[in-house]
């Protein structure tokens, strides 16, 4: 499910337990970017900007990173390290532009689509959303879990009113289940259905081209 994760799950659990936040994100070639709209609270992915708001994705814990992003002449300059390493020092300003702290991760949809998704953010709300997921992973690892450490999250949002009266949305990654490296869900244990209860099959999202 997550070929980029190296080492055993025991090592991953140890890494989570000693997280410093808060692979390497230096290259996003061949990935589809997940973007969040702070005005509407919606998520889109890929070149076609497909709306995936409310859908579920599985986050590759080993890819969570933190660092700095600086926009110079409309081009981002990024510095990022894995969550197991301390936040590096902020780079010096360029042309009067200062860097802002950033977060990011890689993920995949939980259906048959094998597209790797890359999410990057340098907003306070975005960092807060990623940190909340990492905190949940850390708590699970500290609690002794060594297998189901990959969170399956729903693409949610929250909002507040700015001082100017506009509504600002922030991304929220609501953990709904956990997955192991092979893609097995922790909550997939068979349950006995009540007599006459009809089994509901989740509606799949459209397949992307």
mmCIF file of N, CA and C in Angstrom, residues 1-2 5 9 12-13 16 34 55-64 83 104-110 117 129-141 145-155 172-187:
data_model
loop_
_atom_site.group_PDB
_atom_site.id
_atom_site.type_symbol
_atom_site.label_atom_id
_atom_site.label_comp_id
_atom_site.label_asym_id
_atom_site.label_seq_id
_atom_site.Cartn_x
_atom_site.Cartn_y
_atom_site.Cartn_z
ATOM 1 N N UNK A 1 0.831 -1.209 0.000
ATOM 2 C CA UNK A 1 0.000 0.000 0.000
ATOM 3 C C UNK A 1 0.865 1.258 0.000
ATOM 4 N N UNK A 2 1.927 1.254 0.824
ATOM 5 C CA UNK A 2 2.812 2.398 0.923
ATOM 6 C C UNK A 2 4.246 1.967 0.678
ATOM 7 N N UNK A 5 7.547 3.568 2.468
ATOM 8 C CA UNK A 5 7.858 3.436 3.890
ATOM 9 C C UNK A 5 8.953 2.400 4.067
ATOM 10 N N UNK A 9 7.452 -1.941 11.099
ATOM 11 C CA UNK A 9 6.445 -1.144 11.768
ATOM 12 C C UNK A 9 6.862 -0.844 13.204
ATOM 13 N N UNK A 12 8.725 2.212 12.929
ATOM 14 C CA UNK A 12 7.804 3.313 12.677
ATOM 15 C C UNK A 12 7.144 3.746 13.974
ATOM 16 N N UNK A 13 6.745 2.774 14.805
ATOM 17 C CA UNK A 13 6.113 3.093 16.077
ATOM 18 C C UNK A 13 7.075 3.871 16.964
ATOM 19 N N UNK A 16 7.340 7.436 15.696
ATOM 20 C CA UNK A 16 6.181 8.238 16.051
ATOM 21 C C UNK A 16 6.242 8.655 17.508
ATOM 22 N N UNK A 34 -3.135 17.648 -3.776
ATOM 23 C CA UNK A 34 -4.405 17.870 -3.084
ATOM 24 C C UNK A 34 -4.410 19.316 -2.608
ATOM 25 N N UNK A 55 -14.303 12.876 1.012
ATOM 26 C CA UNK A 55 -13.833 11.522 0.730
ATOM 27 C C UNK A 55 -12.768 11.094 1.720
ATOM 28 N N UNK A 56 -12.404 9.813 1.655
ATOM 29 C CA UNK A 56 -11.421 9.264 2.580
ATOM 30 C C UNK A 56 -10.098 8.992 1.869
ATOM 31 N N UNK A 57 -9.011 9.315 2.552
ATOM 32 C CA UNK A 57 -7.681 9.006 2.044
ATOM 33 C C UNK A 57 -6.878 8.348 3.162
ATOM 34 N N UNK A 58 -5.890 7.540 2.790
ATOM 35 C CA UNK A 58 -4.996 6.910 3.757
ATOM 36 C C UNK A 58 -3.667 7.652 3.709
ATOM 37 N N UNK A 59 -3.250 8.194 4.842
ATOM 38 C CA UNK A 59 -2.022 8.985 4.896
ATOM 39 C C UNK A 59 -0.817 8.100 5.181
ATOM 40 N N UNK A 60 0.222 8.285 4.396
ATOM 41 C CA UNK A 60 1.487 7.591 4.594
ATOM 42 C C UNK A 60 2.243 8.308 5.711
ATOM 43 N N UNK A 61 2.209 7.743 6.905
ATOM 44 C CA UNK A 61 2.823 8.401 8.058
ATOM 45 C C UNK A 61 4.299 8.693 7.815
ATOM 46 N N UNK A 62 4.988 7.775 7.145
ATOM 47 C CA UNK A 62 6.406 7.955 6.907
ATOM 48 C C UNK A 62 6.742 9.138 6.027
ATOM 49 N N UNK A 63 5.744 9.717 5.375
ATOM 50 C CA UNK A 63 5.997 10.849 4.479
ATOM 51 C C UNK A 63 5.718 12.199 5.131
ATOM 52 N N UNK A 64 5.170 12.212 6.342
ATOM 53 C CA UNK A 64 4.852 13.486 6.995
ATOM 54 C C UNK A 64 6.146 14.257 7.254
ATOM 55 N N UNK A 83 9.381 14.121 9.918
ATOM 56 C CA UNK A 83 8.863 14.522 11.226
ATOM 57 C C UNK A 83 9.732 14.042 12.380
ATOM 58 N N UNK A 104 3.451 18.856 5.384
ATOM 59 C CA UNK A 104 3.037 18.120 4.196
ATOM 60 C C UNK A 104 3.010 16.631 4.440
ATOM 61 N N UNK A 105 2.375 15.912 3.518
ATOM 62 C CA UNK A 105 2.337 14.454 3.577
ATOM 63 C C UNK A 105 1.951 13.894 2.221
ATOM 64 N N UNK A 106 2.127 12.587 2.062
ATOM 65 C CA UNK A 106 1.636 11.872 0.894
ATOM 66 C C UNK A 106 0.524 10.935 1.348
ATOM 67 N N UNK A 107 -0.384 10.637 0.435
ATOM 68 C CA UNK A 107 -1.530 9.795 0.779
ATOM 69 C C UNK A 107 -2.028 9.077 -0.464
ATOM 70 N N UNK A 108 -3.058 8.259 -0.281
ATOM 71 C CA UNK A 108 -3.681 7.547 -1.395
ATOM 72 C C UNK A 108 -5.160 7.374 -1.086
ATOM 73 N N UNK A 109 -5.977 7.325 -2.130
ATOM 74 C CA UNK A 109 -7.391 7.038 -1.932
ATOM 75 C C UNK A 109 -7.537 5.584 -1.492
ATOM 76 N N UNK A 110 -8.627 5.273 -0.826
ATOM 77 C CA UNK A 110 -8.800 3.938 -0.267
ATOM 78 C C UNK A 110 -9.517 2.975 -1.214
ATOM 79 N N UNK A 117 -1.091 11.022 -3.702
ATOM 80 C CA UNK A 117 -1.522 12.400 -3.503
ATOM 81 C C UNK A 117 -0.501 13.122 -2.637
ATOM 82 N N UNK A 129 -4.022 21.220 11.049
ATOM 83 C CA UNK A 129 -4.679 19.998 10.597
ATOM 84 C C UNK A 129 -3.728 18.823 10.490
ATOM 85 N N UNK A 130 -2.528 19.048 9.931
ATOM 86 C CA UNK A 130 -1.536 17.979 9.795
ATOM 87 C C UNK A 130 -1.011 17.566 11.168
ATOM 88 N N UNK A 131 -0.751 18.542 12.043
ATOM 89 C CA UNK A 131 -0.237 18.234 13.377
ATOM 90 C C UNK A 131 -1.223 17.386 14.175
ATOM 91 N N UNK A 132 -2.531 17.637 13.988
ATOM 92 C CA UNK A 132 -3.544 16.867 14.705
ATOM 93 C C UNK A 132 -3.490 15.398 14.289
ATOM 94 N N UNK A 133 -3.269 15.141 12.999
ATOM 95 C CA UNK A 133 -3.157 13.762 12.521
ATOM 96 C C UNK A 133 -1.913 13.097 13.110
ATOM 97 N N UNK A 134 -0.804 13.811 13.103
ATOM 98 C CA UNK A 134 0.429 13.250 13.645
ATOM 99 C C UNK A 134 0.294 12.981 15.141
ATOM 100 N N UNK A 135 -0.400 13.851 15.854
ATOM 101 C CA UNK A 135 -0.630 13.632 17.281
ATOM 102 C C UNK A 135 -1.432 12.352 17.508
ATOM 103 N N UNK A 136 -2.442 12.114 16.657
ATOM 104 C CA UNK A 136 -3.242 10.899 16.781
ATOM 105 C C UNK A 136 -2.388 9.665 16.529
ATOM 106 N N UNK A 137 -1.496 9.741 15.543
ATOM 107 C CA UNK A 137 -0.591 8.628 15.253
ATOM 108 C C UNK A 137 0.368 8.387 16.417
ATOM 109 N N UNK A 138 0.858 9.461 16.981
ATOM 110 C CA UNK A 138 1.796 9.356 18.098
ATOM 111 C C UNK A 138 1.125 8.674 19.298
ATOM 112 N N UNK A 139 -0.100 9.086 19.603
ATOM 113 C CA UNK A 139 -0.818 8.502 20.737
ATOM 114 C C UNK A 139 -1.058 7.010 20.529
ATOM 115 N N UNK A 140 -1.363 6.638 19.291
ATOM 116 C CA UNK A 140 -1.597 5.228 18.996
ATOM 117 C C UNK A 140 -0.308 4.427 19.157
ATOM 118 N N UNK A 141 0.823 5.001 18.729
ATOM 119 C CA UNK A 141 2.103 4.315 18.853
ATOM 120 C C UNK A 141 2.523 4.203 20.322
ATOM 121 N N UNK A 145 0.522 0.237 19.865
ATOM 122 C CA UNK A 145 0.191 -0.255 18.529
ATOM 123 C C UNK A 145 1.437 -0.281 17.652
ATOM 124 N N UNK A 146 1.646 -1.397 16.942
ATOM 125 C CA UNK A 146 2.811 -1.507 16.062
ATOM 126 C C UNK A 146 2.437 -1.864 14.629
ATOM 127 N N UNK A 147 1.159 -2.053 14.363
ATOM 128 C CA UNK A 147 0.736 -2.493 13.028
ATOM 129 C C UNK A 147 -0.147 -1.463 12.334
ATOM 130 N N UNK A 148 -1.260 -1.123 12.962
ATOM 131 C CA UNK A 148 -2.211 -0.205 12.320
ATOM 132 C C UNK A 148 -1.865 1.244 12.682
ATOM 133 N N UNK A 149 -0.883 1.781 11.980
ATOM 134 C CA UNK A 149 -0.386 3.116 12.280
ATOM 135 C C UNK A 149 -0.607 4.124 11.155
ATOM 136 N N UNK A 150 -1.283 3.697 10.085
ATOM 137 C CA UNK A 150 -1.553 4.598 8.968
ATOM 138 C C UNK A 150 -3.003 5.070 9.058
ATOM 139 N N UNK A 151 -3.231 6.353 9.338
ATOM 140 C CA UNK A 151 -4.601 6.839 9.525
ATOM 141 C C UNK A 151 -5.378 6.972 8.216
ATOM 142 N N UNK A 152 -6.620 6.541 8.256
ATOM 143 C CA UNK A 152 -7.554 6.806 7.159
ATOM 144 C C UNK A 152 -8.379 7.997 7.615
ATOM 145 N N UNK A 153 -8.332 9.075 6.850
ATOM 146 C CA UNK A 153 -8.989 10.304 7.275
ATOM 147 C C UNK A 153 -10.039 10.758 6.263
ATOM 148 N N UNK A 154 -11.041 11.432 6.785
ATOM 149 C CA UNK A 154 -12.060 12.046 5.948
ATOM 150 C C UNK A 154 -11.673 13.495 5.721
ATOM 151 N N UNK A 155 -11.812 13.971 4.495
ATOM 152 C CA UNK A 155 -11.441 15.341 4.145
ATOM 153 C C UNK A 155 -12.537 16.305 4.580
ATOM 154 N N UNK A 172 -9.538 19.972 7.957
ATOM 155 C CA UNK A 172 -9.576 19.054 9.092
ATOM 156 C C UNK A 172 -9.510 17.639 8.534
ATOM 157 N N UNK A 173 -8.563 16.860 9.034
ATOM 158 C CA UNK A 173 -8.412 15.473 8.582
ATOM 159 C C UNK A 173 -8.932 14.569 9.698
ATOM 160 N N UNK A 174 -10.208 14.217 9.605
ATOM 161 C CA UNK A 174 -10.871 13.441 10.654
ATOM 162 C C UNK A 174 -10.523 11.962 10.527
ATOM 163 N N UNK A 175 -9.865 11.405 11.543
ATOM 164 C CA UNK A 175 -9.470 9.993 11.506
ATOM 165 C C UNK A 175 -10.717 9.119 11.670
ATOM 166 N N UNK A 176 -10.968 8.248 10.690
ATOM 167 C CA UNK A 176 -12.133 7.369 10.723
ATOM 168 C C UNK A 176 -11.754 5.897 10.863
ATOM 169 N N UNK A 177 -10.497 5.568 10.607
ATOM 170 C CA UNK A 177 -10.040 4.187 10.733
ATOM 171 C C UNK A 177 -8.510 4.181 10.637
ATOM 172 N N UNK A 178 -7.929 2.976 10.731
ATOM 173 C CA UNK A 178 -6.480 2.817 10.637
ATOM 174 C C UNK A 178 -6.155 1.681 9.691
ATOM 175 N N UNK A 179 -4.975 1.722 9.088
ATOM 176 C CA UNK A 179 -4.578 0.756 8.074
ATOM 177 C C UNK A 179 -3.151 0.284 8.345
ATOM 178 N N UNK A 180 -2.844 -0.948 7.911
ATOM 179 C CA UNK A 180 -1.464 -1.417 8.015
ATOM 180 C C UNK A 180 -0.760 -1.200 6.679
ATOM 181 N N UNK A 181 0.495 -1.640 6.570
ATOM 182 C CA UNK A 181 1.272 -1.394 5.363
ATOM 183 C C UNK A 181 0.709 -2.098 4.139
ATOM 184 N N UNK A 182 -0.024 -3.197 4.362
ATOM 185 C CA UNK A 182 -0.581 -3.949 3.230
ATOM 186 C C UNK A 182 -1.946 -3.423 2.800
ATOM 187 N N UNK A 183 -2.455 -2.429 3.482
ATOM 188 C CA UNK A 183 -3.753 -1.866 3.115
ATOM 189 C C UNK A 183 -4.922 -2.481 3.840
ATOM 190 N N UNK A 184 -4.680 -3.319 4.858
ATOM 191 C CA UNK A 184 -5.758 -3.909 5.649
ATOM 192 C C UNK A 184 -6.250 -2.908 6.682
ATOM 193 N N UNK A 185 -7.568 -2.767 6.786
ATOM 194 C CA UNK A 185 -8.153 -1.811 7.722
ATOM 195 C C UNK A 185 -8.378 -2.454 9.081
ATOM 196 N N UNK A 186 -8.072 -1.712 10.112
ATOM 197 C CA UNK A 186 -8.279 -2.202 11.477
ATOM 198 C C UNK A 186 -9.752 -2.428 11.760
ATOM 199 N N UNK A 187 -10.611 -1.581 11.208
ATOM 200 C CA UNK A 187 -12.040 -1.686 11.468
ATOM 201 C C UNK A 187 -12.773 -2.608 10.513
#
